[in-house]
Amino acid sequence: MDDCIFCKIIAGEIPAFIIHEDEESVAFMDINPATPGHVLILPKTHIRDIEELDEEQAGRLMMVAKAIGQKQKSALGADGFNIVQNNGKAAGQTVPHFHIHVIPRYAGGPQVAAWTPTSPTREQLSEIYIRLKD
Ligand code: 5GP
Ligand code: ZN
C-alpha cells in the first residue's frame, strides 16, 4: 500500500533495524520502544488488522513472536515478555498495517499495557456475558 509506513519499511524505502525476515514476515525494532528490545512483527502483505488475517498467517506470526520473546530473554536478559496487538484506532492502533508487539519485561521495570480494573455487579457481568457467548 503506497502510503503505509510499514510497507515502505518492508520495501526498503525507509530504514529500520530488521531482526528477522522470512518469505512472509518481517520483524524490526520499534522506533519508540516501551522497554529496551521492543520488536514489531508484521506480515509482508498489507492487511489492516486481525480481522483480515487468516489462520495460517496467524499461526506463523505467533511462532515468530514466541521466538523473538525467547531471544529477548536469552540475549537481553528479559525476565518475561508481553505480546500486544491493537485493532482499530479506539484500541490504540496507530499504524493500519497488522502488527504484533513483543515487549520484553524486566523485573522492576515500567508498567506496560496496564488498565484500571473495574468491579461490575454479577448482573452487569451476566448482561454482557449473554451478548458475548456463542
Ligand atoms: P500501534 O500503536 O499501531 O499498535 O503501534 C505502532 C508502533 O509502530 C508504535 O509502537 C510506534 O512506535 C511504531 N512506529 C511508528 N512508526 C515507526 C517507524 O517509522 N519505524 C519503526 N521502527 N517503528 C515505528
Ligand atoms: Zn502496509
Coordinates of N, CA, C and O and ligand atoms in Angstrom, one line a residue:
M1 N 0.9 -1.2 0.0 CA 0.0 0.0 0.0 C 0.9 1.3 0.0 O 1.8 1.3 0.8
D2 N 0.6 2.2 -0.9 CA 1.5 3.3 -1.2 C 1.9 4.2 0.0 O 3.0 4.5 0.2
D3 N 0.9 4.5 0.8 CA 1.1 5.5 1.9 C 1.3 4.8 3.3 O 1.2 5.5 4.3
C4 N 1.6 3.5 3.3 CA 1.8 2.8 4.5 C 3.2 2.8 4.9 O 4.1 2.3 4.2
I5 N 3.5 3.3 6.1 CA 4.9 3.4 6.6 C 5.5 2.0 6.7 O 6.7 1.8 6.5
F6 N 4.8 1.1 7.2 CA 5.3 -0.3 7.3 C 5.6 -1.0 6.0 O 6.6 -1.7 5.8
C7 N 4.7 -0.7 5.0 CA 5.0 -1.2 3.7 C 6.3 -0.6 3.1 O 7.1 -1.3 2.4
K8 N 6.5 0.6 3.4 CA 7.8 1.3 3.0 C 9.0 0.7 3.7 O 10.0 0.5 3.0
I9 N 8.9 0.3 4.9 CA 10.0 -0.4 5.6 C 10.2 -1.7 4.9 O 11.4 -2.1 4.6
I10 N 9.2 -2.5 4.7 CA 9.3 -3.8 4.0 C 9.9 -3.7 2.7 O 10.8 -4.5 2.3
A11 N 9.6 -2.6 2.0 CA 10.2 -2.4 0.6 C 11.6 -1.8 0.7 O 12.2 -1.6 -0.4
G12 N 12.1 -1.5 1.8 CA 13.4 -0.9 2.0 C 13.5 0.5 1.7 O 14.6 1.1 1.5
E13 N 12.4 1.2 1.6 CA 12.3 2.6 1.3 C 12.6 3.5 2.5 O 13.0 4.7 2.4
I14 N 12.3 2.9 3.7 CA 12.6 3.6 5.0 C 13.4 2.6 5.8 O 13.1 1.4 5.8
P15 N 14.5 3.1 6.4 CA 15.3 2.2 7.2 C 14.7 1.7 8.5 O 13.8 2.4 9.0
A16 N 15.1 0.6 8.9 CA 14.6 0.0 10.2 C 15.6 -1.0 10.6 O 16.4 -1.5 9.8
F17 N 15.7 -1.3 11.9 CA 16.6 -2.3 12.4 C 15.8 -3.6 12.3 O 15.1 -4.0 13.2
I18 N 16.0 -4.3 11.2 CA 15.3 -5.6 10.9 C 16.0 -6.7 11.6 O 17.2 -7.0 11.4
I19 N 15.3 -7.4 12.5 CA 16.0 -8.5 13.3 C 15.6 -9.9 12.7 O 16.2 -10.9 13.1
H20 N 14.6 -9.9 11.9 CA 14.1 -11.2 11.4 C 13.4 -11.0 10.1 O 12.6 -10.0 10.0
E21 N 13.6 -11.8 9.1 CA 12.8 -11.7 7.8 C 12.7 -13.1 7.3 O 13.7 -13.9 7.2
D22 N 11.5 -13.4 6.8 CA 11.3 -14.7 6.0 C 10.4 -14.3 4.9 O 10.1 -13.2 4.6
E23 N 9.9 -15.4 4.2 CA 9.1 -15.1 3.0 C 7.9 -14.3 3.2 O 7.5 -13.5 2.4
E24 N 7.3 -14.4 4.4 CA 6.0 -13.8 4.7 C 6.0 -12.7 5.7 O 5.0 -12.0 5.8
S25 N 7.1 -12.7 6.5 CA 7.0 -11.7 7.6 C 8.3 -11.0 7.8 O 9.4 -11.4 7.3
V26 N 8.2 -9.9 8.6 CA 9.4 -9.2 8.9 C 9.3 -8.7 10.3 O 8.1 -8.5 10.8
A27 N 10.4 -8.6 11.1 CA 10.3 -8.1 12.4 C 11.4 -7.0 12.6 O 12.6 -7.2 12.1
F28 N 11.1 -5.9 13.2 CA 12.1 -4.9 13.4 C 11.8 -4.2 14.7 O 10.8 -4.3 15.3
M29 N 12.9 -3.4 15.1 CA 12.8 -2.7 16.4 C 11.8 -1.6 16.3 O 11.8 -0.8 15.3
D30 N 11.0 -1.4 17.4 CA 10.1 -0.3 17.4 C 10.9 1.0 17.6 O 11.8 1.0 18.4
I31 N 10.5 2.0 16.9 CA 11.3 3.3 16.9 C 11.1 4.0 18.3 O 12.0 4.8 18.7
N32 N 10.0 3.8 19.0 CA 9.7 4.3 20.3 C 9.4 3.2 21.3 O 8.3 3.0 21.7
P33 N 10.4 2.4 21.7 CA 10.2 1.2 22.4 C 9.6 1.5 23.8 O 10.0 2.4 24.5
A34 N 8.7 0.6 24.2 CA 8.1 0.7 25.6 C 9.2 0.3 26.6 O 9.2 0.8 27.7
T35 N 10.0 -0.7 26.2 CA 11.2 -1.1 27.0 C 12.3 -1.4 26.0 O 12.0 -1.6 24.8
P36 N 13.5 -1.5 26.5 CA 14.6 -1.8 25.6 C 14.4 -3.2 24.9 O 14.3 -4.2 25.6
G37 N 14.4 -3.2 23.6 CA 14.2 -4.5 22.9 C 12.8 -4.7 22.3 O 12.6 -5.8 21.7
H38 N 11.9 -3.8 22.4 CA 10.6 -3.8 21.9 C 10.6 -4.1 20.4 O 11.2 -3.3 19.6
V39 N 10.0 -5.1 19.9 CA 10.0 -5.5 18.5 C 8.6 -5.6 17.9 O 7.6 -5.9 18.6
L40 N 8.5 -5.3 16.6 CA 7.2 -5.4 15.9 C 7.3 -6.5 14.9 O 8.4 -6.6 14.2
I41 N 6.3 -7.3 14.7 CA 6.3 -8.4 13.7 C 5.1 -8.2 12.8 O 4.0 -7.9 13.3
L42 N 5.3 -8.2 11.5 CA 4.2 -8.0 10.6 C 4.3 -8.8 9.4 O 5.4 -9.3 9.0
P43 N 3.1 -9.1 8.8 CA 3.1 -9.8 7.5 C 3.6 -8.9 6.4 O 3.4 -7.6 6.5
K44 N 4.3 -9.4 5.4 CA 4.7 -8.5 4.3 C 3.5 -8.0 3.5 O 3.6 -7.0 2.8
T45 N 2.5 -8.8 3.4 CA 1.3 -8.3 2.7 C 0.6 -7.3 3.6 O 0.5 -7.4 4.8
H46 N 0.0 -6.2 2.9 CA -0.6 -5.2 3.7 C -2.0 -5.6 4.1 O -2.9 -5.7 3.2
I47 N -2.2 -6.0 5.3 CA -3.6 -6.2 5.8 C -3.8 -5.3 7.0 O -2.8 -4.9 7.7
R48 N -5.0 -4.8 7.2 CA -5.3 -3.7 8.1 C -5.1 -4.2 9.6 O -4.4 -3.5 10.4
D49 N -5.8 -5.3 9.9 CA -5.8 -5.7 11.3 C -6.2 -7.2 11.4 O -6.3 -7.8 10.3
I50 N -6.4 -7.7 12.6 CA -6.6 -9.1 12.7 C -7.8 -9.6 12.0 O -7.9 -10.8 11.7
E51 N -8.8 -8.7 11.7 CA -10.0 -9.2 11.0 C -9.7 -9.6 9.6 O -10.4 -10.3 8.9
E52 N -8.5 -9.2 9.1 CA -8.1 -9.6 7.7 C -7.1 -10.7 7.7 O -6.6 -11.0 6.6
L53 N -6.7 -11.2 8.9 CA -5.6 -12.2 9.0 C -6.2 -13.6 8.8 O -7.3 -13.9 9.4
D54 N -5.5 -14.4 8.1 CA -6.0 -15.8 8.0 C -5.3 -16.7 9.0 O -4.3 -16.3 9.7
E55 N -5.8 -17.9 9.2 CA -5.4 -18.8 10.3 C -3.9 -19.2 10.1 O -3.1 -19.2 11.1
E56 N -3.5 -19.5 8.9 CA -2.1 -19.9 8.7 C -1.1 -18.7 9.0 O -0.1 -18.9 9.7
Q57 N -1.4 -17.5 8.5 CA -0.6 -16.3 8.8 C -0.5 -16.1 10.3 O 0.5 -15.9 10.9
A58 N -1.7 -16.2 11.0 CA -1.7 -16.0 12.4 C -0.8 -17.0 13.2 O -0.1 -16.6 14.0
G59 N -0.9 -18.2 12.8 CA -0.1 -19.3 13.4 C 1.4 -19.0 13.2 O 2.2 -19.0 14.2
R60 N 1.8 -18.7 12.0 CA 3.2 -18.4 11.7 C 3.7 -17.2 12.4 O 4.8 -17.2 13.0
L61 N 2.9 -16.1 12.4 CA 3.4 -14.9 13.0 C 3.5 -15.1 14.6 O 4.4 -14.5 15.2
M62 N 2.6 -15.9 15.1 CA 2.7 -16.1 16.6 C 3.9 -16.9 16.9 O 4.5 -16.7 18.0
M63 N 4.3 -17.8 16.0 CA 5.6 -18.6 16.3 C 6.8 -17.7 16.2 O 7.7 -17.9 16.9
V64 N 6.7 -16.7 15.3 CA 7.9 -15.7 15.2 C 7.9 -14.9 16.5 O 8.9 -14.7 17.1
A65 N 6.7 -14.5 17.0 CA 6.6 -13.7 18.2 C 7.2 -14.5 19.4 O 8.0 -14.0 20.2
K66 N 6.9 -15.8 19.4 CA 7.4 -16.7 20.5 C 8.9 -16.7 20.4 O 9.6 -16.5 21.5
A67 N 9.5 -16.9 19.2 CA 11.0 -17.0 19.1 C 11.6 -15.7 19.5 O 12.7 -15.7 20.1
I68 N 11.0 -14.6 19.1 CA 11.6 -13.3 19.5 C 11.5 -13.0 21.0 O 12.5 -12.5 21.6
G69 N 10.4 -13.4 21.6 CA 10.3 -13.3 23.1 C 11.4 -14.1 23.7 O 12.1 -13.7 24.7
Q70 N 11.6 -15.3 23.2 CA 12.7 -16.2 23.8 C 14.1 -15.5 23.6 O 14.9 -15.6 24.5
K71 N 14.2 -14.9 22.5 CA 15.5 -14.2 22.2 C 15.7 -13.0 23.1 O 16.8 -12.7 23.6
Q72 N 14.6 -12.3 23.4 CA 14.7 -11.2 24.3 C 15.2 -11.7 25.7 O 15.9 -11.0 26.4
K73 N 14.7 -12.8 26.1 CA 15.2 -13.4 27.4 C 16.6 -13.8 27.3 O 17.4 -13.5 28.2
S74 N 17.0 -14.6 26.3 CA 18.4 -15.1 26.2 C 19.4 -14.1 25.9 O 20.5 -14.1 26.5
A75 N 19.1 -13.1 25.0 CA 20.1 -12.1 24.6 C 20.1 -10.9 25.4 O 21.1 -10.2 25.5
L76 N 18.9 -10.5 25.9 CA 18.8 -9.2 26.6 C 18.6 -9.4 28.1 O 18.6 -8.4 28.9
G77 N 18.4 -10.6 28.6 CA 18.2 -10.8 30.0 C 16.8 -10.4 30.5 O 16.6 -10.2 31.7
A78 N 15.9 -10.4 29.5 CA 14.5 -10.0 29.9 C 14.0 -11.2 30.8 O 14.4 -12.3 30.7
D79 N 13.1 -10.8 31.8 CA 12.5 -11.8 32.7 C 11.2 -12.3 32.2 O 10.7 -13.3 32.7
G80 N 10.7 -11.7 31.2 CA 9.4 -12.1 30.6 C 9.1 -11.2 29.4 O 9.9 -10.4 29.1
F81 N 8.0 -11.4 28.8 CA 7.6 -10.5 27.6 C 6.1 -10.5 27.5 O 5.4 -11.5 27.8
N82 N 5.6 -9.4 27.0 CA 4.2 -9.2 26.6 C 4.1 -9.3 25.1 O 4.9 -8.7 24.4
I83 N 3.0 -9.9 24.7 CA 2.6 -9.9 23.3 C 1.3 -9.0 23.3 O 0.3 -9.3 23.9
V84 N 1.4 -7.9 22.5 CA 0.3 -6.9 22.5 C 0.0 -6.7 21.0 O 0.8 -6.7 20.1
Q85 N -1.3 -6.6 20.7 CA -1.7 -6.4 19.3 C -3.0 -5.6 19.3 O -4.0 -5.9 19.9
N86 N -2.9 -4.4 18.7 CA -4.0 -3.4 18.7 C -4.8 -3.5 17.4 O -4.2 -3.5 16.3
N87 N -6.1 -3.4 17.5 CA -7.0 -3.4 16.3 C -8.0 -2.2 16.4 O -8.9 -2.2 17.2
G88 N -7.7 -1.3 15.5 CA -8.6 -0.1 15.4 C -8.1 1.0 16.2 O -7.4 0.8 17.3
K89 N -8.4 2.2 15.8 CA -8.0 3.5 16.5 C -8.4 3.5 17.9 O -7.6 3.8 18.8
A90 N -9.6 3.0 18.2 CA -10.1 3.0 19.6 C -9.3 2.1 20.5 O -9.3 2.3 21.7
A91 N -8.6 1.2 19.9 CA -7.8 0.2 20.7 C -6.3 0.7 20.7 O -5.5 -0.1 21.2
G92 N -6.1 1.8 20.1 CA -4.7 2.3 20.2 C -3.8 2.0 18.9 O -2.6 2.2 18.9
Q93 N -4.5 1.4 17.9 CA -3.7 1.1 16.7 C -3.4 2.4 15.9 O -4.4 3.2 15.6
T94 N -2.2 2.8 15.8 CA -1.8 4.0 15.1 C -1.3 3.7 13.7 O -1.3 4.7 12.8
V95 N -0.8 2.5 13.4 CA -0.4 2.2 12.0 C -1.3 1.1 11.5 O -1.3 0.0 12.0
P96 N -2.1 1.4 10.5 CA -3.1 0.4 10.0 C -2.5 -0.7 9.1 O -3.0 -0.9 8.0
H97 N -1.4 -1.3 9.5 CA -0.9 -2.5 8.9 C -0.7 -3.5 10.1 O 0.1 -3.2 11.0
F98 N -1.4 -4.6 10.0 CA -1.4 -5.5 11.2 C 0.0 -5.7 11.7 O 1.0 -6.0 10.9
H99 N 0.2 -5.7 13.0 CA 1.5 -6.0 13.6 C 1.3 -6.5 15.1 O 0.3 -6.1 15.7
I100 N 2.3 -7.2 15.5 CA 2.3 -7.8 16.8 C 3.5 -7.1 17.6 O 4.6 -7.1 17.0
H101 N 3.2 -6.6 18.7 CA 4.3 -6.0 19.6 C 4.8 -7.2 20.4 O 4.0 -7.9 21.1
V102 N 6.1 -7.3 20.5 CA 6.7 -8.2 21.5 C 7.6 -7.3 22.4 O 8.6 -6.7 21.9
I103 N 7.2 -7.2 23.6 CA 7.7 -6.2 24.6 C 8.4 -7.0 25.7 O 7.8 -7.6 26.5
P104 N 9.8 -6.9 25.7 CA 10.5 -7.6 26.8 C 10.2 -6.9 28.1 O 10.0 -5.7 28.2
R105 N 10.1 -7.7 29.2 CA 9.9 -7.1 30.5 C 11.0 -7.5 31.5 O 11.5 -8.6 31.5
Y106 N 11.4 -6.5 32.2 CA 12.5 -6.6 33.2 C 11.9 -6.4 34.6 O 11.2 -5.5 34.8
A107 N 12.3 -7.3 35.5 CA 11.8 -7.2 36.9 C 12.0 -5.8 37.4 O 13.1 -5.2 37.2
G108 N 11.0 -5.3 37.9 CA 11.0 -3.9 38.5 C 10.9 -2.8 37.4 O 11.0 -1.6 37.7
G109 N 10.7 -3.2 36.1 CA 10.6 -2.2 35.1 C 9.3 -1.5 35.0 O 8.4 -1.8 35.8
P110 N 9.1 -0.6 34.0 CA 7.8 0.1 34.0 C 6.6 -0.8 33.6 O 6.8 -1.8 33.0
Q111 N 5.4 -0.3 34.0 CA 4.2 -1.0 33.6 C 4.0 -0.8 32.1 O 4.2 0.2 31.5
V112 N 3.5 -1.9 31.5 CA 3.1 -1.9 30.1 C 1.7 -2.4 29.9 O 1.3 -3.3 30.6
A113 N 1.0 -1.8 29.0 CA -0.4 -2.2 28.7 C -1.2 -2.4 30.0 O -1.9 -3.4 30.2
A114 N -1.1 -1.4 30.9 CA -1.9 -1.5 32.1 C -3.3 -1.0 31.9 O -3.5 -0.1 31.1
W115 N -4.2 -1.5 32.7 CA -5.6 -1.0 32.7 C -6.1 -0.9 34.1 O -5.5 -1.5 35.0
T116 N -7.1 -0.1 34.3 CA -7.7 0.0 35.6 C -8.8 -1.0 35.8 O -9.8 -0.9 35.1
P117 N -8.7 -2.0 36.7 CA -9.7 -3.0 36.8 C -11.0 -2.3 37.4 O -10.9 -1.4 38.2
T118 N -12.1 -2.8 36.9 CA -13.4 -2.3 37.4 C -14.1 -3.4 38.2 O -13.7 -4.5 38.2
S119 N -15.2 -3.1 38.8 CA -15.9 -4.0 39.7 C -17.4 -4.1 39.4 O -18.2 -3.6 40.2
P120 N -17.8 -4.6 38.2 CA -19.2 -4.7 37.9 C -19.9 -5.7 38.8 O -19.3 -6.6 39.4
T121 N -21.3 -5.5 38.9 CA -22.1 -6.4 39.7 C -22.2 -7.7 38.9 O -21.9 -7.8 37.7
R122 N -22.7 -8.8 39.6 CA -22.9 -10.0 38.9 C -23.9 -9.9 37.8 O -23.8 -10.4 36.7
E123 N -24.9 -9.0 38.0 CA -26.0 -8.8 37.0 C -25.3 -8.1 35.8 O -25.7 -8.4 34.6
Q124 N -24.5 -7.1 36.0 CA -23.8 -6.4 34.9 C -22.9 -7.4 34.1 O -22.9 -7.4 32.9
L125 N -22.2 -8.2 34.8 CA -21.4 -9.2 34.1 C -22.2 -10.2 33.3 O -21.9 -10.5 32.2
S126 N -23.3 -10.6 33.9 CA -24.2 -11.5 33.2 C -24.8 -10.9 32.0 O -25.0 -11.6 30.9
E127 N -25.2 -9.7 32.0 CA -25.8 -9.0 30.9 C -24.8 -9.0 29.7 O -25.2 -9.2 28.5
I128 N -23.5 -8.7 29.9 CA -22.5 -8.7 28.9 C -22.2 -10.2 28.4 O -22.1 -10.4 27.2
Y129 N -22.2 -11.1 29.4 CA -22.0 -12.5 29.1 C -23.0 -13.0 28.0 O -22.7 -13.6 27.1
I130 N -24.3 -12.7 28.3 CA -25.4 -13.1 27.4 C -25.1 -12.6 26.0 O -25.4 -13.3 25.0
R131 N -24.6 -11.4 25.8 CA -24.4 -10.9 24.5 C -23.2 -11.4 23.8 O -23.1 -11.5 22.6
L132 N -22.2 -11.9 24.6 CA -20.9 -12.4 24.0 C -20.9 -13.9 23.7 O -20.2 -14.3 22.8
K133 N -21.6 -14.7 24.5 CA -21.4 -16.1 24.4 C -22.0 -16.6 23.1 O -22.9 -16.0 22.5
D134 N -21.5 -17.8 22.6 CA -22.0 -18.3 21.3 C -23.4 -18.7 21.4 O -24.0 -19.1 22.4
Ligands
5GP1 P1 0.3 0.6 17.2 O1 0.0 1.8 18.1 O2 -0.3 0.8 15.8 O3 -0.1 -0.7 17.8 O4 1.8 0.5 17.1 C1 2.6 1.2 16.1 C2 4.0 1.2 16.6 O5 4.8 1.5 15.5 C3 4.4 2.2 17.7 O6 4.9 1.5 18.8 C4 5.4 3.1 17.1 O7 6.4 3.4 18.0 C5 5.9 2.2 15.9 N1 6.4 3.0 14.7 C6 5.7 4.0 14.1 N2 6.4 4.5 13.1 C7 7.5 3.7 13.0 C8 8.7 3.8 12.1 O8 8.7 4.5 11.2 N3 9.6 2.9 12.4 C9 9.6 2.0 13.4 N4 10.6 1.1 13.6 N5 8.5 1.9 14.3 C10 7.5 2.8 14.1
ZN2 ZN 1.3 -1.7 4.8

